[in-house]
Coordinates of C-alpha atoms and ligand atoms in Angstrom, one line a residue:
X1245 CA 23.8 29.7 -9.6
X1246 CA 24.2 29.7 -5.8
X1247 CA 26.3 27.2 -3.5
X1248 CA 24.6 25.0 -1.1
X1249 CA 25.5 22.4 1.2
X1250 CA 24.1 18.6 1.2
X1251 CA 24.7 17.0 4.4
X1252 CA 24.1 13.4 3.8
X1253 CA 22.7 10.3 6.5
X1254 CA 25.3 8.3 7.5
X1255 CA 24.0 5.4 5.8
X1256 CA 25.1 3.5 2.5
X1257 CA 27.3 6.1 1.2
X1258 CA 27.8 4.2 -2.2
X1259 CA 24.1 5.2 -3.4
X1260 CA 24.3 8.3 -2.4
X1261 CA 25.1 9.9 -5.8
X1262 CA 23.1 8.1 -7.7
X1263 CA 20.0 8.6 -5.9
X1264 CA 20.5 12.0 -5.9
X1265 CA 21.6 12.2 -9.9
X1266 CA 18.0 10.2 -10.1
X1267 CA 16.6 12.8 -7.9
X1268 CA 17.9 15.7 -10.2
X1269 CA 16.5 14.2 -13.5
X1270 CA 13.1 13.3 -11.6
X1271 CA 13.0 17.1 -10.5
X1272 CA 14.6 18.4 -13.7
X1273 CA 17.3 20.4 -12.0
X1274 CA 21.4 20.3 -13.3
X1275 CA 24.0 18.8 -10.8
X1276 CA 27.0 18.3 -10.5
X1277 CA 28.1 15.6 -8.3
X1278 CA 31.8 14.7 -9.1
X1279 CA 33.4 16.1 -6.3
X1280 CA 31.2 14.2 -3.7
X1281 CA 34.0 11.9 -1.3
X1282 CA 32.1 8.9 0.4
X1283 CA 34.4 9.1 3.4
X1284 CA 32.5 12.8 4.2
X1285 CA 29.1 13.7 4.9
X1286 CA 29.2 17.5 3.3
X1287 CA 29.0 18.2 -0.3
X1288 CA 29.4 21.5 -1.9
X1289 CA 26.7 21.7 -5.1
X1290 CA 25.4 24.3 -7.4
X1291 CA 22.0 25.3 -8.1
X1292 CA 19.9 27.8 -9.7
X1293 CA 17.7 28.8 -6.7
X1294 CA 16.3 27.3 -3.0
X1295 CA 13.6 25.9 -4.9
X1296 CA 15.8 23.9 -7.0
X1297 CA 17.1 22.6 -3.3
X1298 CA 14.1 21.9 -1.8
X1299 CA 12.4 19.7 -4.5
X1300 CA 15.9 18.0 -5.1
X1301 CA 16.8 16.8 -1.5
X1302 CA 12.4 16.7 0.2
X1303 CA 12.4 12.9 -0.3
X1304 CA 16.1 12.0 -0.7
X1305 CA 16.4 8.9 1.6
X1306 CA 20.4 9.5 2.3
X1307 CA 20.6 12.6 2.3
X1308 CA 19.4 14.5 6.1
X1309 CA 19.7 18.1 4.1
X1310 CA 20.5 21.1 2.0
X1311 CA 21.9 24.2 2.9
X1312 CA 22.3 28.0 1.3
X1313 CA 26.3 27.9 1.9
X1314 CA 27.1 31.3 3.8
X1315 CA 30.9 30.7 4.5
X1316 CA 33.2 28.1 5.1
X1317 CA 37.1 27.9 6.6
X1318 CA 39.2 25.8 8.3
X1319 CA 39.0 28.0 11.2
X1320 CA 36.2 29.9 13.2
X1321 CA 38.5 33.0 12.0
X1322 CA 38.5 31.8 8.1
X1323 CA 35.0 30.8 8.9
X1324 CA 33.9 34.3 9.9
X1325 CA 36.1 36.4 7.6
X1326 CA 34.7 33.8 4.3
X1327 CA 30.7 35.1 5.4
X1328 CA 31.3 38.9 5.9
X1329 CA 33.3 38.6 2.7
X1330 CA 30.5 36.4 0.3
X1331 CA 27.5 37.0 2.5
X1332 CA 27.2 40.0 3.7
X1333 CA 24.1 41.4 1.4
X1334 CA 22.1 39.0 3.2
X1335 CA 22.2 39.5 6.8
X1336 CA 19.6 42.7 6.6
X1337 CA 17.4 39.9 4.1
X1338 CA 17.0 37.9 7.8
X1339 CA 17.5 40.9 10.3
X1340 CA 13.9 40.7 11.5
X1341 CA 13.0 37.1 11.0
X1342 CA 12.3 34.4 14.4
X1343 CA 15.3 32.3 14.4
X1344 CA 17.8 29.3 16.0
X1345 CA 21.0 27.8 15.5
X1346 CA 21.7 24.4 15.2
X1347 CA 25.2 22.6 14.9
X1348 CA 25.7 19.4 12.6
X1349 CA 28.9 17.7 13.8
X1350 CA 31.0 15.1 12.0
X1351 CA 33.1 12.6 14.2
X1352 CA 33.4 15.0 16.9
X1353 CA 31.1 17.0 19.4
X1354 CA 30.6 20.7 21.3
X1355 CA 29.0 20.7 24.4
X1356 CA 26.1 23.2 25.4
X1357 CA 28.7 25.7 26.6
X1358 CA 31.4 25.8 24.2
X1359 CA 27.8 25.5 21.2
X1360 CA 26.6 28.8 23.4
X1361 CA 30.2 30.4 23.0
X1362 CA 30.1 29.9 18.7
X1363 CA 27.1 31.0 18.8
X1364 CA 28.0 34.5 20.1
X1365 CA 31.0 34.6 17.6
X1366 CA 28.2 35.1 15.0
X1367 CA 27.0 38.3 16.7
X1368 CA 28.1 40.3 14.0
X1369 CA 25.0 39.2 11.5
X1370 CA 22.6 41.5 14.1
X1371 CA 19.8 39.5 13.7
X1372 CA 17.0 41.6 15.9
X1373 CA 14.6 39.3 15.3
X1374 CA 13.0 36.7 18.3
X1375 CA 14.7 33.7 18.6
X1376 CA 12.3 30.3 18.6
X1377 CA 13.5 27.0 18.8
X1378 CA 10.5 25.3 18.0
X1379 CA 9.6 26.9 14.7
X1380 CA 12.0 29.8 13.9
X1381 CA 11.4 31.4 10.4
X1382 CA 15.3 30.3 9.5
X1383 CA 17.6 28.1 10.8
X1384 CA 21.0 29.0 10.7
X1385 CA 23.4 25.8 11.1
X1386 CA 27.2 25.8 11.9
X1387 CA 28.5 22.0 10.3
X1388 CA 31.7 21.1 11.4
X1389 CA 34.0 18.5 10.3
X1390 CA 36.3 16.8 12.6
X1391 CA 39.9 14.8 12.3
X1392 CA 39.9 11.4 14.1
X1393 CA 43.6 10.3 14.7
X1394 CA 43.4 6.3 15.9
X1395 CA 42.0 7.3 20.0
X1396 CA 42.4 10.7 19.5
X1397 CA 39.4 13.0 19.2
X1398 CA 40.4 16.1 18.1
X1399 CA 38.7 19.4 19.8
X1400 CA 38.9 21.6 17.0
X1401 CA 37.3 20.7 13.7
X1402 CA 39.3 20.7 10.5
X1403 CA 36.8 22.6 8.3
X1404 CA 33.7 24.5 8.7
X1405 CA 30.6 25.8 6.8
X1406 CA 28.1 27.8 7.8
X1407 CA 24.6 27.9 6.4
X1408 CA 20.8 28.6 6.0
X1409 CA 18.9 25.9 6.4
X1410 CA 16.5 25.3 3.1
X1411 CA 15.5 22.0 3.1
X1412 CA 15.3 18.5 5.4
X1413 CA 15.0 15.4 3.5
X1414 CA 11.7 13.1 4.9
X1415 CA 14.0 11.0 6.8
X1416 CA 15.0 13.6 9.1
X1417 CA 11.6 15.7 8.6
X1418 CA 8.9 12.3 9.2
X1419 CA 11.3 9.5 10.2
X1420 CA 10.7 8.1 6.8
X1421 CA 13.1 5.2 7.6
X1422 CA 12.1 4.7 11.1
X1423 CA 8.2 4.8 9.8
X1424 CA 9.2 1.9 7.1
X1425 CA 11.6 -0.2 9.9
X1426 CA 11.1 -3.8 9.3
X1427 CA 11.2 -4.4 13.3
X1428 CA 7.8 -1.8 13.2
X1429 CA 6.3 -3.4 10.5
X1430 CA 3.2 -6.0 11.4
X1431 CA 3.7 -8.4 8.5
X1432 CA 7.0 -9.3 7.9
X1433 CA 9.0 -12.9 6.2
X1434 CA 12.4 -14.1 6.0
X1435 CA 12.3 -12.2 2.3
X1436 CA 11.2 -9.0 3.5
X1437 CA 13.6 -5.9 2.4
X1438 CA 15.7 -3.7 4.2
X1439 CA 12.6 -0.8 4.9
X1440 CA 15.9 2.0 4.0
X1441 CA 17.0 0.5 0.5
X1442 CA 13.6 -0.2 -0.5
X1443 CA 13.1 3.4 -0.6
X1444 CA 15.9 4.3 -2.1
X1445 CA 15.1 1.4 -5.1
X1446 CA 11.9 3.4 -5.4
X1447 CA 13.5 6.6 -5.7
X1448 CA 16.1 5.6 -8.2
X1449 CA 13.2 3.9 -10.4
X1450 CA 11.4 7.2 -10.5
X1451 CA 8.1 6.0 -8.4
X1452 CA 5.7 8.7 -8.4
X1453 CA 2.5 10.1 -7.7
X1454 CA -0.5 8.3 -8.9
X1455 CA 1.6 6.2 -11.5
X1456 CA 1.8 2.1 -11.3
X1457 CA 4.5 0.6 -10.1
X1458 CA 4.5 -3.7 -10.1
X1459 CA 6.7 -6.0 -8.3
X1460 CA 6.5 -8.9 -10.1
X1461 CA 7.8 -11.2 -6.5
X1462 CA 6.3 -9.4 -4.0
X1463 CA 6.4 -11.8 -1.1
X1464 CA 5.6 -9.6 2.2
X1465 CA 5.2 -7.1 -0.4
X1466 CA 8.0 -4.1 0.9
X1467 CA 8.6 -2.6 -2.3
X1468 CA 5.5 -2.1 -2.6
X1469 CA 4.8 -1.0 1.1
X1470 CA 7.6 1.6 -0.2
X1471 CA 6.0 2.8 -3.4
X1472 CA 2.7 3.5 -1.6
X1473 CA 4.3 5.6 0.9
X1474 CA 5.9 7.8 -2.5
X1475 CA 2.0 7.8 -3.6
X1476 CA 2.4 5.3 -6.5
X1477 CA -0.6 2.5 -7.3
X1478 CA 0.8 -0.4 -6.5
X1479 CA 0.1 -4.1 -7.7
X1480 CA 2.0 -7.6 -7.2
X1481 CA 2.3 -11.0 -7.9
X1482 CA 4.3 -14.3 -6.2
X1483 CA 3.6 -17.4 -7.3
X1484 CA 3.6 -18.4 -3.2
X1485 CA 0.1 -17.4 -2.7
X1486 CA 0.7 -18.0 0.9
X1487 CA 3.5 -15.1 1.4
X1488 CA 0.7 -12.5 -0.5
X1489 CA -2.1 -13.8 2.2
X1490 CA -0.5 -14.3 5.3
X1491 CA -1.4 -18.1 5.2
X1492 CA -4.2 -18.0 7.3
X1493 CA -3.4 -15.5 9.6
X1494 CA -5.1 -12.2 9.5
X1495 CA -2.0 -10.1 9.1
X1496 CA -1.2 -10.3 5.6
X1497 CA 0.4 -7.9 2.6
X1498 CA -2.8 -5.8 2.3
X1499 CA -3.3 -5.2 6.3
X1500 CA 0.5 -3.9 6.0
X1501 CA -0.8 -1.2 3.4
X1502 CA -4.2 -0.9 6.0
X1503 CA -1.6 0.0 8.8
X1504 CA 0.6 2.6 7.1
X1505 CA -2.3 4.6 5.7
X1506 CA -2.1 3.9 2.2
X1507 CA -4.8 0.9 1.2
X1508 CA -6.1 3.2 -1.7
X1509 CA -2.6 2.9 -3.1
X1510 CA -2.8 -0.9 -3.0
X1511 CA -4.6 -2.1 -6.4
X1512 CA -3.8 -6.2 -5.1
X1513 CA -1.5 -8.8 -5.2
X1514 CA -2.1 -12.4 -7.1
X1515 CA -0.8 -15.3 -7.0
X1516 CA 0.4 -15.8 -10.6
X1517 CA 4.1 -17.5 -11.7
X1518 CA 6.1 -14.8 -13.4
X1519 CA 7.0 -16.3 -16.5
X1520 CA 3.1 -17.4 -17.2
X1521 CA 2.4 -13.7 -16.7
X1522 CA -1.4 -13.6 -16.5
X1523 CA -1.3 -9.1 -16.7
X1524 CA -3.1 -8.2 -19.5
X1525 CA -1.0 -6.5 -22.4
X1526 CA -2.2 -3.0 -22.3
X1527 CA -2.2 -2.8 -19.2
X1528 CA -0.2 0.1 -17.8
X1529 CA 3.0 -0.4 -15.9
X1530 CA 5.4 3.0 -15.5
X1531 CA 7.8 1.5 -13.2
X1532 CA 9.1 -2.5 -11.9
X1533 CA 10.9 -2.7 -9.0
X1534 CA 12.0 -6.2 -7.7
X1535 CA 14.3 -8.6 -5.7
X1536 CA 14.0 -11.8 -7.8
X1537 CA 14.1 -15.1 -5.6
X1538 CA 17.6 -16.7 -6.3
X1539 CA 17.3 -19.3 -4.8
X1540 CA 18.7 -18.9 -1.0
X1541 CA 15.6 -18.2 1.1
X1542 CA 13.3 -19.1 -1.3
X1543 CA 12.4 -21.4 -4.1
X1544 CA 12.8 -19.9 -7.7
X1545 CA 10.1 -22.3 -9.1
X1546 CA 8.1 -21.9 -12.4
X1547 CA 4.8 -23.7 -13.4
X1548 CA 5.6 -26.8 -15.4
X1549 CA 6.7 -30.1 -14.3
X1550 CA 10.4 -31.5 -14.1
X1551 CA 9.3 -34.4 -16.0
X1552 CA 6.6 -33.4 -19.0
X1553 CA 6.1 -37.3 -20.3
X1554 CA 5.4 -38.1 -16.8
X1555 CA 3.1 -35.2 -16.0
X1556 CA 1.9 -36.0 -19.8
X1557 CA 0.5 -39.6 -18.4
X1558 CA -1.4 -37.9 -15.6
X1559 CA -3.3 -35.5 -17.6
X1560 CA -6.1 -37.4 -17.6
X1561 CA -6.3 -38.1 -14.1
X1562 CA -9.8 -38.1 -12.7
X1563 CA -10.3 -37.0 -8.6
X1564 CA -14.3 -37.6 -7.6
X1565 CA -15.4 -37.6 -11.3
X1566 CA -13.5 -34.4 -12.5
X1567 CA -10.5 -33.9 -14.3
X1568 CA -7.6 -33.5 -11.6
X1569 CA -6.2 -30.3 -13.0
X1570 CA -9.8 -28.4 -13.8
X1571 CA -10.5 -29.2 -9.9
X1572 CA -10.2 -25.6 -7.6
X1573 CA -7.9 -27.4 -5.4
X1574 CA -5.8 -28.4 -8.1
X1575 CA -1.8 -28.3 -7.3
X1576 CA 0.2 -27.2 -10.2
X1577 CA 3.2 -28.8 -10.9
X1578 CA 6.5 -26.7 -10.0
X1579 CA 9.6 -27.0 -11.5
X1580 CA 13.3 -25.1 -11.1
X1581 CA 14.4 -22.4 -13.3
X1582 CA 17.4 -20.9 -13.5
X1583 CA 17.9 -17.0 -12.2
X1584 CA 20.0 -16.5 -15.6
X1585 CA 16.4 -17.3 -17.3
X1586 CA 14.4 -15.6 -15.2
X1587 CA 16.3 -12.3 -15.6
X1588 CA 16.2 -12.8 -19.0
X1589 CA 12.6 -13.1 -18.6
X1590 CA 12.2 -9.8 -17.0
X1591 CA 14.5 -7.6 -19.5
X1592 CA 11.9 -8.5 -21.9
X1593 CA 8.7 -8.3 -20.1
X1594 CA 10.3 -4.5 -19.2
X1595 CA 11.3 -3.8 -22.8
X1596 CA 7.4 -5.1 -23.6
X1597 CA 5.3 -3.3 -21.2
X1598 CA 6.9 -0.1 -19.8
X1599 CA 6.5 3.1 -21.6
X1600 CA 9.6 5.2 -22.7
X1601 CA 11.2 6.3 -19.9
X1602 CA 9.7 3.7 -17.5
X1603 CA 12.5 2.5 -14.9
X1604 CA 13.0 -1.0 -13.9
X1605 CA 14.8 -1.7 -10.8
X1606 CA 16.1 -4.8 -9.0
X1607 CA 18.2 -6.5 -7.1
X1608 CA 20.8 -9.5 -7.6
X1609 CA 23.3 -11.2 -6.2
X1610 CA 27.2 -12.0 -7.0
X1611 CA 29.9 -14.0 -5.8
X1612 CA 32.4 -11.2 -5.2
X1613 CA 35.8 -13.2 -6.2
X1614 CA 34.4 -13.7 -9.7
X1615 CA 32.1 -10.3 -10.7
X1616 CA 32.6 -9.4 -14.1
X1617 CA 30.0 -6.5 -15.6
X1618 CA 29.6 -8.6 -18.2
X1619 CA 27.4 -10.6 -15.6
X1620 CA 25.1 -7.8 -16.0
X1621 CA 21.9 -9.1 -18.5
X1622 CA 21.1 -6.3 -20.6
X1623 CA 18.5 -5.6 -23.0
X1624 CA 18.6 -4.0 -26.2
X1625 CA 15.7 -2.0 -25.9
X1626 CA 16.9 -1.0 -22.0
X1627 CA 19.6 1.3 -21.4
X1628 CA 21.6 0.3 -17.9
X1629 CA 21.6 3.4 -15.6
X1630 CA 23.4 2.2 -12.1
X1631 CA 25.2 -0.7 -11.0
X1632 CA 25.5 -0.2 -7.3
X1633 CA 27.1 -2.6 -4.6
X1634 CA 25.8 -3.5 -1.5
X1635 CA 29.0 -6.2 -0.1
X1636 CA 28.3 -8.8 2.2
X1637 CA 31.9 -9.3 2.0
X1638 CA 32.1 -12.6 0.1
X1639 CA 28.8 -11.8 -2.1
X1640 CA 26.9 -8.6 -3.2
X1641 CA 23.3 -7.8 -4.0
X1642 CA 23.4 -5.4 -6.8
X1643 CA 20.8 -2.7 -7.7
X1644 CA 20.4 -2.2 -11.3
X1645 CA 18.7 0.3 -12.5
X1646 CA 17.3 0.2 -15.7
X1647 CA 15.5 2.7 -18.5
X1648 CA 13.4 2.1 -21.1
X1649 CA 14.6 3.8 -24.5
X1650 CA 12.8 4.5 -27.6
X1651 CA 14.0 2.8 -31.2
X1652 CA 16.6 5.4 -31.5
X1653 CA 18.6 3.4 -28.6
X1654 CA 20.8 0.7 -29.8
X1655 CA 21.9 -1.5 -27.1
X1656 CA 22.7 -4.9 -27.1
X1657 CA 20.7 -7.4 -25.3
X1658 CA 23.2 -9.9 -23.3
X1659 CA 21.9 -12.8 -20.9
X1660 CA 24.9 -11.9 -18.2
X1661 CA 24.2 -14.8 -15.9
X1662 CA 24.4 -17.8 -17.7
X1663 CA 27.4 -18.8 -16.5
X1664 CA 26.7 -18.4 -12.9
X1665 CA 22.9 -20.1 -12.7
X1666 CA 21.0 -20.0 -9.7
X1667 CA 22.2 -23.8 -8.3
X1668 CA 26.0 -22.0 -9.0
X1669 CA 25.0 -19.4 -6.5
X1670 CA 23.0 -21.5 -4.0
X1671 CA 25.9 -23.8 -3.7
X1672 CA 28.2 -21.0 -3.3
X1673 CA 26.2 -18.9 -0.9
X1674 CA 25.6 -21.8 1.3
X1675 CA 29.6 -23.8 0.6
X1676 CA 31.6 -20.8 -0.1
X1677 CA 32.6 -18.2 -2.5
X1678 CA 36.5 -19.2 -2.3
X1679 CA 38.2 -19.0 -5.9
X1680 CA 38.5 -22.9 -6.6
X1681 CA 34.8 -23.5 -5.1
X1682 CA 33.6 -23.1 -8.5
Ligands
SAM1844 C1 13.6 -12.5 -2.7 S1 11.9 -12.9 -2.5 C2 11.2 -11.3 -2.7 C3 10.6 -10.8 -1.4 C4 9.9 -9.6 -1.3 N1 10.7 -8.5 -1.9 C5 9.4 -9.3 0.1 O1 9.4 -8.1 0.4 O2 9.1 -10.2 0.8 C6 11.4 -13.6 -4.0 C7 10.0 -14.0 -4.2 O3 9.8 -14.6 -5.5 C8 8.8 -15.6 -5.4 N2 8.9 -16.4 -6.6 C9 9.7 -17.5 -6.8 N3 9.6 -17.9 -8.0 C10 8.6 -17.1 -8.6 C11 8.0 -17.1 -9.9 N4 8.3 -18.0 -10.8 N5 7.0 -16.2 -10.1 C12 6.7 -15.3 -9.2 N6 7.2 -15.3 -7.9 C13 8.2 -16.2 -7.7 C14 9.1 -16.3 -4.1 O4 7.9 -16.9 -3.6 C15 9.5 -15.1 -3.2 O5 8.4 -14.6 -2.4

């Protein structure tokens, strides 16, 4: 085993572990992760060689890159001393490679002389070869870490690494995030999702290559925007048909997957009510990824009508000489449903349809003054793998992260949300989340 160094994006720090524990099982590499601190950017890890490191961090989303860990100190002088004393065997390995040195810096800065001035501390390594700062063979990068005392910045850092540079994630490499940016994207809705998270949800439900992956509310369709970009087949359904098709305009889910490059990974979308789910049974799904409607920015509404003896009297309703509902233009009847239900719903159609393994992934929100895990549904055929906050101070979305298991797995299938339905959290998103609002 070998130390590296992950230097993570300064972005969502609580899903940092678990994307890159999903990561490790995708890529089939051991890690541990226990010692990573949220308030830092740097993590020390372990791992069996540079490939290991490259497949592990290549399309991390919070994570900028990974490191063969040279030296560290808390001083330029610990700094030096720790590399001629652990890496010494390699500086002949790079001796006549092109190279450059780059500096990562953590709440604190070098200018261009005092960067030039390290630099030269390193003369010791003798590198001979050119250097070239467009496309050196190796990057060597100095990460410091700096102590921020209320005003103060500090002009020494408090702790240092030095390293070789093995890997960038995509985000730094392509400007994966940037590329996905809502304010970018052509077709866009008031339901669209956050371009950065979206990723992460698809790397956390193991979206690959070739394999299906179906949002079962796609709206503006940026999971599945997301997916495509990971090279997964994507498919959707919404039971607002409008949202899928751009209501008459000619930018629309589809022209989205036209203008990022990836229409062969879009099989469609339809317009189909969830819990009437029209898919056919063999049908291969590997993974579902999802932010159900609950009810703020969008109706939850299933087929059906509010009152059946009513709808009952109509059924034989006759518009220019056919029967109203066999007409193309025919209107069904919506009615409300409650999010508790409709999570319900989707446990199960996951436990049906995905193969072992398969990941199911989605996104819902709690009043923060009342969260209990128990609020988590469960499934007794789907093991829970990450229950991960994203606090809006008074609520939360959660992404959980589900796996399907094989018969051996005895879990216990639990409707969480019963007690907080989807007019509970309407009212209490829109009249406040305060302990006696309830
Ligand atoms: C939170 S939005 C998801 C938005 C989507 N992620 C996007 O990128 O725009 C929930 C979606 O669920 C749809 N929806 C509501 N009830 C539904 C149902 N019974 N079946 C399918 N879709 C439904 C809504 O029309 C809405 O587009």
């Amino acid at each position: 085993m070998k130390s590296y160094l992950i230097l993570f994006a300064q972005a969502h720090p609580n899903f940092r572990i678990a994307e890159l524990d999903a990561l490790a099982e995708l890529v089939n590499v051991k890690l541990d992760l226990s010692q990573h601190d949220e308030t830092r950017p740097y993590l020390e890890v372990q791992l069996p060689d540079d490939d290991s490191a490259r497949r592990l961090i290549s399309r991390a989303v919070l994570t900028r890159g990974i490191y063969e860990l040279w030296g560290q100190g808390a001083t330029y002088e610990e700094l030096h001393a720790s590399i001629k004393e652990t890496s010494a065997e390699r500086f002949d390995v790079y001796k006549k490679c092109s190279f450059k040195f780059t500096f990562e810096s953590f709440k604190g800065s070098r200018d261009h002389k005092s960067q030039v001035k390290t630099i030269e501390s390193f003369s010791y390594l003798d590198f001979e070869g050119p250097i070239n700062l467009k496309a050196p063979d190796e990057t060597f990068t100095v990460l410091e870490e700096y102590e921020v005392s209320g005003q103060d910045k500090a002009d020494q850092p408090k702790q240092l690494w030095f390293g070789r540079l093995i890997q960038l994630s995509e985000r730094v490499r392509n400007g994966l995030v940037e590329r996905y940016d809502l304010k970018k994207r052509k077709y866009i809705g008031t339901t669209s999702f956050d371009a950065e998270l979206s990723l992460v949800t698809c790397n956390l439900a193991h979206v690959l290559p070739d394999q299906i992956v179906y949002d079962p509310f796609a709206g503006t369709g940026s999971f599945l925007v997301a997916a495509a970009g990971y090279g997964a087949l994507t498919i959707g359904s919404d039971i607002d048909g409008r949202t899928l098709s751009g209501n008459g305009s000619k930018r629309n889910v589809r022209f989205n997957f036209k203008d990022y490059g990836t229409l062969t990974n879009f099989i469609d979308v339809i317009t189909m009510d969830f819990t009437h789910n029209a898919l056919r049974k063999n049908f291969q799904i590997d993974s579902i990824i999802c932010d159900p409607p609950y009810g703020v920015r969008e109706g939850l509404r299933v087929l059906g009508a509010k009152n059946e003896e009513k709808a009952a009297g109509r059924e034989h309703n006759i518009v220019d000489g056919t029967i109203a509902h066999l007409r193309r233009d025919f209107m069904h009847p919506k009615k409300p449903y409650e999010l508790s239900s409709l999570l319900d719903d989707l446990l199960s159609f996951a436990s049906d349809r995905l193969p072992v393994g398969g990941r199911l992934a989605f996104w819902m929100p709690t009043a923060n003054d009342d969260f209990k895990v128990t609020l988590i549904p469960q499934h007794k055929c789907l093991e829970l793998l990450y229950n991960l906050e994203q606090d809006f101070n008074k609520w939360s979305r959660r992404l959980l992260v589900y796996v399907k298991r094989d018969e051996s797995y005895i879990g216990e299938t639990r409707s969480g949300l019963k007690e907080m339905n989807i007019r509970n959290f309407r009212e209490r998103y829109f009249h406040g989340f305060s302990e006696n609002s309830r």
